[in-house]
Amino acid sequence: MMVKFIGKRVAYAVLTLFLITTATFFLVAAAPGDPIAAKVGQMPEQAQEIINEKYGFDKPVTTRYIMYMKNLLTTGDFGESIVYTGKSANDIIKDNTLVSAKIGLMALVFQVVIGVLLGMISALNRGKPVDHMIRVLVVLAICVPSFVFASLLQYFLAFKWKLVPVFGWGELRHYVLPVAAYAIGGIASYTKYMRSSTLSVIGEDYIVTAKAKGCGKGRVVRKHVLRNSMIPIVTMIGPALAGIFGGSFIIEKMFSIPGLGFYYVKAVSDNDYTMVIGLTIFFALLFVASLIVVDILYGIVDPRIRVAKGSK
Amino acid sequence: MEENVKMNMEDFSLTDDLFVRVGTEGLSGEEIGRKSLTYWADVWRRFRSNKLALLGMFLLIGVVVLLFTGPLISGKDYQFIDASLKNISPCAEHWFGTDDMGRDLFTRVCVGGRISIYIGLCCTLVMFVIGALLGALAGLKGGLVDDVIMRICEFIGNLPYLIIVVILSMVMGRSLFSLVFAMSLTAWVGTARMVRGQILQIKEQDYVQAAKALGADTGRIIMKHLLPNTLGIIMVDITMSVPGFIFSEAFLSYIGLGVKPPETSWGALASAGQQQLMFYPYQLFFPCLLIVLTILSFHLIGDGLSDALDPKLRQ
């Protein structure tokens, strides 16, 4: 059953990827603006022709598309950047995926751990000052866009109090600002969901049963409340995992972090066709692959989902 | 005691005053004490008693009124450039100060806010119309129609949202239409799934069966039962979606794919203000303040609505 399920998902994923690649290729080809013209404008005609030929711009779109797909499928080559001669999307992907992944994963871990803790504290102290304080903070954090947080952190922590460096990349201390800025919004929403999830679990019969059987408070919270209220959170982590690479666009741009998002935004504003297409395909690949992984993980985490799927 | 009983037994006779009702004078048990509330009147009653939700509503009304009357009150043009008035801090003449080109920030925030809210509402409307229609169609028809719609949803759900939005805005150029199109293209899937789920659930409820048994036709069932019962969650979804779209617009404007100058929006203003943050923090503060107030009000209203619509959710 599981094998069949995974097979079906993979088949869908391949189809999705193919459609995305095709659509992206033709859409970008139809986009206004001509990066080649901007690049070769002052060159002699012969050089223009050579460059046009190199990127295949002398051929119709469909021919280019077939060439591109052939090349991509046989060698896995996304093609050379139009703006930066000699650099290909593959280089960018090779060098910078890890950076984005690190920031995204660190932020996600902070979001879940802090969010779950705050949510539990808030729910267990319902109606007390702690609860009110956490709820107000959560609402504030949800209402502020992430780039505003990033600016504020940059302004106070780096500029005013000089606790961490404003720019630069490589050391651990450079991660503090971007990860914090990235994590805050997520912390707030995890706290919110964890609070309501915990509240609904607290009212369940099995909690009363556990208490009636003489279970200590710590044990009830750890073994019964936490475990059951985590289920909706786990289902939220999935899409978040898939969205890691997309979510870091702004943060990477703001802090000039050499990650995938940074180069993607740059390629889009440069009209760098090959880069945009290559990175889009790669993003889509990551996204679709993580969705499959998430689906499989669900089955492992929550037996009820496994049962439901099996019975279909 | 015994004496008493004996005496009563002796002169026991049935008189009328023994049959007078006791203790119900002036009470009317059969009369309906309060006017019976319709579903929406009940929702409104509960919503009204929620202070935070009311606060949110007044806040939103306040913001909207400000956005539309602000430029009239300040009497300035949001595009008017005065090179001698660059980067002036908030003062009596320029309430929110001026930006790096000497434009009045208060007026710009108002005009930009209109665009932001307009985009938020348009996207939500498109998302809601497409999503609700397709979702309802899938839920009601079932079978092949349901299958096709769900496959489409599955496909779109597999697309990385941000990437699609970025690509579309790049391809279609920077206009309001392309922004709205790009953002609502993928967003309706969630609404469609939700509406379909709700319809499937309600369709099997006993009261719908009862209505059918009593001879109600499909139209009546849709209008009387399905629609009012799905409208609730759709309304909550709408109030929660508008801020999401306002955020997305801010994000796109921030990376340079959003609203094109001379038009402006909160996202574009915040992005411009962010570059001046080190020297003129107020240029980031004011657009952000308005964003935060608006989003906050939508959240408060949404929370209030979802509580009012579903008493089970109230904790």
XYZ file of C-alpha atoms in Angstrom:
627
model
C 0.000 0.000 0.000
C 2.718 2.423 1.016
C 4.783 1.598 -2.086
C 1.814 2.213 -4.337
C 1.068 5.472 -2.546
C 4.643 6.700 -2.867
C 4.789 5.627 -6.509
C 1.661 7.618 -7.263
C 3.007 10.673 -5.497
C 6.320 10.483 -7.351
C 4.545 10.154 -10.685
C 2.492 13.259 -9.903
C 5.626 15.062 -8.819
C 7.427 14.281 -12.060
C 4.438 15.500 -14.042
C 4.267 18.657 -11.928
C 7.959 19.333 -12.434
C 7.665 18.833 -16.164
C 4.724 21.233 -16.366
C 6.499 23.809 -14.221
C 9.628 23.599 -16.351
C 7.681 23.956 -19.572
C 5.485 26.757 -18.303
C 8.423 28.639 -16.828
C 10.407 28.322 -20.032
C 7.700 29.690 -22.267
C 6.563 32.339 -19.792
C 10.055 33.675 -19.325
C 10.636 33.588 -23.070
C 7.528 35.725 -23.468
C 8.555 38.153 -20.742
C 9.063 41.775 -21.702
C 12.632 43.053 -21.815
C 15.593 41.586 -23.630
C 18.677 40.877 -21.549
C 20.741 40.011 -24.614
C 19.997 43.340 -26.250
C 21.093 45.136 -23.117
C 24.283 43.142 -23.044
C 25.298 43.233 -26.685
C 23.920 46.668 -27.560
C 27.310 48.275 -28.196
C 29.022 45.230 -29.696
C 29.773 44.825 -33.369
C 27.154 42.923 -35.321
C 29.254 39.804 -35.674
C 29.739 39.502 -31.925
C 26.010 39.970 -31.426
C 25.332 37.113 -33.791
C 27.801 34.855 -32.026
C 26.254 35.570 -28.654
C 22.739 35.143 -29.965
C 23.757 31.837 -31.457
C 25.425 30.720 -28.249
C 22.217 31.166 -26.267
C 20.108 29.978 -29.166
C 18.208 33.251 -29.489
C 18.435 33.008 -33.255
C 16.104 30.010 -33.182
C 12.376 29.887 -32.454
C 11.219 29.280 -28.885
C 10.092 25.699 -29.447
C 13.460 24.661 -30.858
C 15.162 26.341 -27.923
C 12.857 24.541 -25.562
C 13.604 21.137 -27.067
C 17.342 21.846 -26.966
C 17.102 23.021 -23.379
C 15.142 20.002 -22.209
C 17.454 17.604 -24.012
C 20.458 19.249 -22.434
C 18.837 19.363 -19.004
C 17.724 15.746 -19.018
C 20.959 14.284 -20.393
C 23.530 16.385 -18.509
C 21.542 18.096 -15.766
C 22.931 21.410 -16.986
C 20.747 24.471 -16.414
C 22.703 26.585 -18.872
C 25.001 29.545 -18.615
C 23.946 32.827 -17.077
C 23.196 35.548 -19.568
C 24.405 38.368 -17.399
C 27.438 36.771 -15.781
C 29.414 35.020 -18.471
C 30.898 31.712 -17.389
C 28.601 31.245 -14.382
C 25.792 28.725 -14.567
C 22.772 28.138 -12.385
C 24.406 24.855 -11.389
C 27.313 26.765 -9.791
C 24.951 28.942 -7.807
C 22.975 25.914 -6.684
C 26.100 23.991 -5.731
C 27.618 26.838 -3.739
C 24.601 28.379 -2.074
C 21.946 25.786 -1.370
C 23.570 24.858 1.905
C 23.536 28.443 3.143
C 19.790 28.801 2.581
C 19.133 25.369 4.023
C 21.117 26.150 7.167
C 19.309 29.409 7.853
C 15.936 27.907 7.076
C 16.456 24.827 9.222
C 17.876 26.772 12.153
C 14.938 29.158 11.999
C 12.463 26.282 11.758
C 13.953 24.530 14.793
C 13.730 27.729 16.832
C 10.183 28.334 15.643
C 8.927 24.908 16.628
C 10.793 24.565 19.929
C 10.042 28.070 21.221
C 6.548 28.090 19.757
C 5.578 24.771 21.352
C 7.015 25.823 24.708
C 5.297 29.212 24.743
C 2.028 27.714 23.525
C 2.037 25.108 26.293
C 2.920 27.649 28.966
C 0.190 29.930 27.717
C -2.457 27.189 27.631
C -1.544 25.678 30.999
C -1.714 29.118 32.622
C -4.906 30.082 30.868
C -6.324 33.403 32.029
C -3.264 34.267 34.092
C -0.994 37.247 33.359
C 1.572 34.987 31.591
C -1.097 33.841 29.185
C -2.240 37.374 28.416
C 1.318 38.535 27.893
C 2.134 35.702 25.502
C -1.081 36.247 23.559
C -0.431 39.966 23.128
C 3.119 39.261 21.953
C 1.851 36.640 19.515
C -0.694 38.997 17.981
C 1.970 41.677 17.630
C 4.439 39.289 16.049
C 1.867 38.002 13.568
C 0.918 41.516 12.530
C 4.425 42.746 11.749
C 5.961 41.796 8.389
C 9.238 39.918 8.605
C 11.242 42.613 6.883
C 10.200 45.084 9.526
C 11.500 42.744 12.204
C 14.680 42.346 10.239
C 15.125 46.114 10.025
C 14.405 46.603 13.698
C 16.841 43.873 14.719
C 19.436 45.307 12.393
C 18.889 48.786 13.756
C 18.992 47.944 17.437
C 21.157 44.867 17.842
C 23.716 45.660 15.175
C 23.637 49.413 14.677
C 22.753 50.891 18.064
C 24.061 48.360 20.541
C 26.691 46.758 18.300
C 26.066 43.270 19.699
C 26.390 41.535 16.352
C 27.915 42.566 13.035
C 25.590 44.264 10.559
C 26.910 42.581 7.444
C 29.397 39.908 6.544
C 29.048 36.195 6.211
C 30.750 32.998 7.320
C 30.869 32.908 11.094
C 28.224 31.750 13.504
C 27.540 35.257 14.831
C 26.466 36.300 11.353
C 23.584 33.874 11.610
C 22.044 35.539 14.676
C 20.170 38.371 12.974
C 18.801 36.563 9.917
C 17.737 33.497 11.861
C 16.062 35.622 14.530
C 14.301 37.777 11.950
C 13.200 34.713 10.029
C 12.014 32.830 13.103
C 9.868 35.444 14.861
C 6.786 35.219 12.666
C 6.864 31.426 12.809
C 7.318 31.364 16.564
C 4.163 33.425 16.875
C 2.024 31.182 14.699
C 3.311 27.972 16.294
C 2.571 29.456 19.712
C -0.935 30.342 18.611
C -1.724 26.886 17.239
C -0.024 25.096 20.104
C -2.084 27.087 22.594
C -5.419 26.227 21.049
C -4.368 22.634 20.422
C -3.262 22.220 24.030
C -6.473 23.785 25.293
C -8.585 21.329 23.353
C -6.474 18.384 24.518
C -6.733 19.438 28.168
C -10.496 19.067 27.979
C -10.345 15.490 26.629
C -11.555 12.540 28.626
C -8.238 10.718 28.585
C -6.599 13.590 30.439
C -9.246 13.366 33.146
C -8.709 9.594 33.219
C -4.969 10.011 33.591
C -5.488 12.464 36.435
C -8.050 10.223 38.078
C -5.626 7.357 37.994
C -3.232 9.443 40.039
C -0.886 10.596 37.333
C 1.350 13.460 38.487
C 0.994 16.847 36.843
C 4.392 16.707 35.133
C 3.656 13.271 33.752
C 0.220 14.260 32.488
C 1.699 17.239 30.691
C 4.631 15.371 29.206
C 3.036 12.054 28.328
C -0.521 12.993 27.499
C -0.965 16.694 26.812
C 2.267 17.357 24.934
C 2.109 14.296 22.735
C -1.449 14.773 21.614
C -1.317 18.508 21.176
C 1.798 18.127 19.027
C -0.097 16.331 16.252
C -1.457 19.460 14.520
C 1.937 21.078 14.944
C 3.629 18.181 13.184
C 1.252 18.592 10.267
C 2.251 22.256 10.128
C 5.960 21.477 10.089
C 5.572 19.642 6.796
C 4.615 22.545 4.547
C 7.024 24.737 6.522
C 9.824 22.328 5.646
C 8.857 22.544 2.011
C 8.707 26.326 2.183
C 12.109 26.811 3.786
C 13.832 27.848 0.591
C 11.146 30.233 -0.527
C 10.726 31.901 2.835
C 14.247 33.201 3.050
C 14.071 35.513 0.013
C 13.610 38.694 1.964
C 15.930 37.845 4.790
C 18.700 36.881 2.388
C 18.224 40.035 0.383
C 18.162 42.251 3.471
C 21.245 40.832 5.079
C 23.033 40.237 1.761
C 23.405 36.568 2.568
C 24.728 34.597 -0.385
C 21.866 32.090 -0.421
C 19.612 30.786 -3.177
C 16.898 33.360 -2.552
C 19.380 36.214 -2.826
C 20.541 35.054 -6.248
C 17.015 34.313 -7.357
C 15.771 37.802 -6.585
C 18.884 39.175 -8.268
C 18.337 37.060 -11.375
C 14.721 38.220 -11.563
C 15.667 41.888 -11.357
C 18.513 41.350 -13.867
C 16.167 39.588 -16.311
C 18.724 36.794 -16.343
C 16.582 34.207 -18.170
C 18.685 31.095 -17.813
C 19.281 31.739 -14.128
C 15.602 32.354 -13.440
C 14.544 29.208 -15.274
C 17.268 27.075 -13.697
C 16.653 28.276 -10.155
C 12.878 28.020 -10.573
C 13.195 24.389 -11.615
C 15.485 23.728 -8.699
C 13.148 25.433 -6.214
C 10.237 23.473 -7.621
C 12.223 20.252 -7.354
C 13.061 20.945 -3.702
C 9.480 21.892 -2.939
C 7.888 18.902 -4.613
C 10.427 16.493 -3.143
C 9.899 17.786 0.371
C 6.129 17.500 -0.017
C 6.570 13.796 -0.769
C 8.918 13.316 2.175
C 6.405 15.096 4.378
C 3.569 12.863 3.217
C 5.581 9.768 4.023
C 6.583 11.172 7.407
C 2.944 11.884 8.301
C 2.165 8.220 7.950
C 4.985 7.356 10.320
C 4.163 10.039 12.887
C 0.412 9.616 13.124
C -0.848 6.053 12.884
C -4.395 7.302 12.328
C -3.421 8.817 8.976
C -1.757 5.547 8.033
C -4.888 3.641 8.889
C -7.095 6.055 6.969
C -4.912 5.709 3.902
C -4.765 1.968 4.184
C -8.523 1.638 4.385
C -9.117 3.677 1.224
C -51.356 16.956 63.903
C -53.587 13.966 64.101
C -56.365 16.194 65.269
C -55.966 18.319 62.217
C -56.061 15.452 59.771
C -59.077 14.029 61.428
C -60.829 17.336 61.289
C -59.978 17.761 57.607
C -61.239 14.304 56.845
C -64.448 15.139 58.565
C -65.430 18.270 56.754
C -63.876 17.182 53.459
C -65.731 18.575 50.547
C -64.720 19.659 47.077
C -64.867 23.406 46.745
C -63.813 25.511 43.803
C -61.077 27.315 45.631
C -59.216 24.023 45.966
C -58.701 24.065 42.231
C -57.237 27.501 41.914
C -53.768 27.482 40.378
C -51.155 28.604 42.795
C -48.126 30.687 41.980
C -48.689 31.165 38.297
C -50.572 34.413 38.410
C -49.206 36.931 35.980
C -46.816 34.447 34.409
C -47.289 33.355 30.881
C -45.467 30.125 30.335
C -46.634 29.633 26.818
C -45.569 33.007 25.595
C -42.166 33.328 23.932
C -40.262 35.687 26.153
C -37.619 36.887 23.732
C -37.804 37.380 20.026
C -36.305 34.312 18.429
C -32.926 35.090 16.923
C -31.941 34.241 13.414
C -28.533 32.641 12.943
C -26.890 35.892 11.905
C -28.550 37.920 14.639
C -27.119 35.435 17.097
C -23.682 35.659 15.526
C -23.842 39.441 15.647
C -24.934 39.328 19.305
C -21.965 37.175 20.211
C -19.596 39.168 18.054
C -20.801 42.377 19.666
C -20.140 41.094 23.149
C -16.536 40.391 22.207
C -14.724 43.591 23.110
C -11.564 42.780 21.180
C -13.476 42.019 17.998
C -15.392 45.283 18.309
C -12.131 47.100 18.858
C -10.809 45.499 15.690
C -13.862 46.573 13.759
C -13.644 50.187 14.884
C -9.913 50.163 14.253
C -10.463 48.980 10.698
C -13.192 51.536 10.084
C -10.887 54.206 11.507
C -8.010 53.187 9.257
C -10.189 53.083 6.158
C -11.724 56.479 6.923
C -8.244 57.870 7.473
C -6.987 56.467 4.175
C -9.767 58.082 2.213
C -10.040 61.407 4.007
C -6.371 61.800 4.950
C -5.177 63.415 1.700
C -8.166 65.782 1.803
C -7.355 66.870 5.336
C -3.660 67.323 4.710
C -4.388 68.992 1.378
C -1.203 67.713 -0.223
C -0.477 65.713 -3.321
C 1.249 62.384 -2.811
C 3.416 62.855 -5.890
C 4.374 66.461 -5.238
C 8.167 66.673 -4.989
C 9.693 69.549 -3.076
C 13.476 69.236 -3.139
C 13.839 71.800 -0.356
C 11.826 69.672 2.064
C 13.767 66.406 2.019
C 13.660 64.091 5.016
C 11.867 66.412 7.398
C 10.929 64.802 10.679
C 7.260 64.774 11.653
C 6.025 68.259 12.417
C 2.821 70.325 12.289
C 3.131 70.866 8.557
C 4.074 67.277 7.671
C 2.470 64.982 10.226
C 4.500 61.937 9.237
C 7.444 63.944 7.907
C 8.649 63.856 4.326
C 10.580 61.232 2.369
C 13.935 61.456 0.612
C 12.366 63.302 -2.303
C 10.485 65.782 -0.163
C 7.049 64.199 -0.570
C 4.564 64.368 2.268
C 4.698 60.969 3.955
C 1.264 61.191 5.572
C -0.431 61.623 2.213
C 1.732 58.896 0.692
C 0.891 56.471 3.474
C -2.814 57.165 2.935
C -2.694 56.768 -0.828
C -0.401 53.744 -0.602
C -2.695 52.188 1.945
C -5.624 52.412 -0.426
C -3.661 50.404 -2.976
C -2.576 47.852 -0.391
C -6.091 47.335 0.901
C -7.465 47.374 -2.632
C -5.052 44.618 -3.639
C -5.870 42.655 -0.502
C -9.604 42.891 -1.166
C -9.359 42.141 -4.885
C -7.226 39.054 -4.344
C -9.554 37.858 -1.629
C -12.577 38.413 -3.834
C -11.084 36.476 -6.744
C -9.902 33.727 -4.417
C -13.288 33.523 -2.755
C -15.373 33.516 -5.933
C -13.295 30.905 -7.762
C -12.643 28.822 -4.661
C -16.209 28.822 -3.375
C -17.737 28.094 -6.762
C -15.400 25.253 -7.649
C -15.449 23.883 -4.115
C -19.238 23.916 -3.999
C -19.451 22.374 -7.449
C -17.079 19.580 -6.440
C -18.913 18.972 -3.192
C -22.407 19.013 -4.697
C -21.823 17.151 -7.936
C -19.313 14.596 -6.766
C -18.163 11.964 -9.209
C -16.127 13.020 -12.199
C -16.513 16.772 -11.616
C -15.245 16.336 -8.089
C -12.319 14.251 -9.297
C -11.237 16.743 -11.938
C -11.475 19.736 -9.618
C -9.607 17.952 -6.865
C -6.829 16.891 -9.262
C -6.446 20.514 -10.373
C -6.282 21.603 -6.740
C -3.701 18.951 -6.026
C -1.584 20.123 -8.933
C -1.749 23.782 -7.968
C -1.135 22.884 -4.343
C 2.103 21.272 -5.446
C 3.379 24.506 -6.930
C 5.720 26.615 -4.867
C 3.542 29.678 -4.260
C 6.189 32.361 -3.998
C 8.055 31.213 -7.064
C 4.886 31.292 -9.127
C 4.058 34.770 -7.936
C 7.570 36.018 -8.673
C 7.666 34.432 -12.136
C 4.228 35.735 -13.066
C 4.971 39.252 -11.891
C 8.193 39.142 -13.863
C 6.518 37.872 -17.000
C 3.383 39.992 -16.898
C 5.119 43.188 -16.009
C 4.452 45.285 -12.963
C 0.829 46.271 -12.871
C -1.962 46.012 -10.353
C -3.701 43.458 -12.518
C -0.686 41.171 -12.776
C -0.144 41.409 -9.021
C -3.703 40.425 -8.247
C -3.668 37.696 -10.880
C -0.413 36.191 -9.661
C -1.392 36.213 -6.017
C -4.884 34.810 -6.409
C -3.922 32.194 -8.998
C -2.786 29.705 -6.392
C -4.684 31.007 -3.387
C -8.164 29.750 -4.299
C -7.177 26.111 -3.813
C -7.414 26.354 -0.042
C -10.879 27.923 -0.205
C -12.098 25.331 -2.700
C -10.927 22.447 -0.511
C -12.461 23.988 2.576
C -15.835 24.695 0.972
C -15.947 21.222 -0.575
C -15.200 19.603 2.771
C -17.849 21.653 4.498
C -20.466 20.906 1.832
C -19.736 17.186 1.888
C -20.158 17.228 5.640
C -23.359 19.259 5.694
C -24.905 17.298 2.835
C -25.080 14.222 5.040
C -26.477 16.004 8.091
C -29.859 14.950 9.377
C -31.509 18.318 8.913
C -30.650 18.284 5.212
C -32.080 14.782 4.929
C -35.166 16.012 6.768
C -35.510 18.953 4.398
C -35.239 16.565 1.467
C -37.788 14.240 2.967
C -40.153 17.188 3.403
C -39.833 17.854 -0.292
C -37.430 20.773 -0.451
C -35.809 21.089 -3.865
C -32.069 21.422 -4.435
C -32.240 25.189 -4.773
C -33.922 25.586 -1.427
C -31.474 23.248 0.249
C -28.557 25.201 -1.167
C -29.992 28.574 -0.201
C -31.390 27.587 3.185
C -28.912 25.056 4.493
C -25.682 24.741 2.566
C -25.018 28.410 1.964
C -25.638 29.802 5.452
C -23.689 26.994 7.050
C -20.650 27.374 4.814
C -20.765 31.143 4.820
C -19.442 31.186 8.357
C -16.121 29.533 7.735
C -15.790 31.367 4.438
C -16.173 34.687 6.237
C -13.511 33.773 8.750
C -11.301 32.667 5.884
C -11.845 35.975 4.125
C -10.949 38.097 7.112
C -7.825 36.035 7.603
C -6.877 36.155 3.900
C -6.908 39.906 3.435
C -3.937 40.471 5.754
C -2.109 37.598 4.063
C -2.462 39.278 0.693
C -1.428 42.640 2.113
C 1.697 40.905 3.411
C 2.372 39.263 0.055
C 2.007 42.587 -1.707
C 4.422 44.180 0.760
C 6.848 41.334 0.156
C 6.670 41.658 -3.632
C 7.019 45.426 -3.511
C 9.948 44.914 -1.215
C 11.885 42.772 -3.676
C 10.986 45.161 -6.463
C 8.190 43.217 -8.149
C 5.223 44.971 -6.652
C 3.555 48.283 -7.314
C 5.372 50.433 -9.851
C 6.181 54.097 -9.119
C 4.646 56.660 -9.199
C 1.970 54.459 -7.604
C 2.879 53.425 -4.129
C 1.777 50.980 -1.476
C 2.598 50.214 2.127
C 5.098 47.605 1.025
C 6.831 49.997 -1.335
C 6.856 52.722 1.327
C 8.256 50.362 3.936
C 10.881 49.207 1.503
C 11.900 52.798 0.813
C 11.835 53.589 4.513
C 14.011 50.625 5.312
C 16.840 52.093 3.230
C 16.663 55.272 5.331
C 16.342 53.422 8.624
C 19.735 54.367 10.032
C 19.079 58.083 9.665
C 15.333 58.620 9.458
C 13.651 55.747 11.299
C 10.241 57.444 11.135
C 10.092 56.747 7.378
C 9.862 53.044 8.130
C 7.816 53.497 11.278
C 4.715 55.151 9.836
C 3.975 52.795 6.933
C 4.636 49.869 9.266
C 2.374 51.297 11.943
C -0.493 51.424 9.463
C 0.264 47.912 8.195
C 0.319 46.594 11.741
C -2.910 48.374 12.721
C -4.728 47.078 9.657
C -3.509 43.507 9.992
C -4.260 43.617 13.706
C -7.811 44.749 13.112
C -8.405 42.004 10.541
C -7.048 39.417 12.957
C -9.200 40.647 15.820
C -12.281 40.648 13.622
C -11.424 37.192 12.274
C -10.908 35.778 15.754
C -14.129 37.359 16.957
C -16.034 36.019 13.976
C -14.762 32.495 14.302
C -15.663 32.530 17.986
C -19.087 33.964 17.265
C -19.790 31.520 14.451
C -18.744 28.420 16.275
C -19.593 28.308 19.964
C -17.589 25.088 20.230
C -14.448 27.033 19.459
C -14.975 29.353 22.385
C -12.711 28.327 25.172
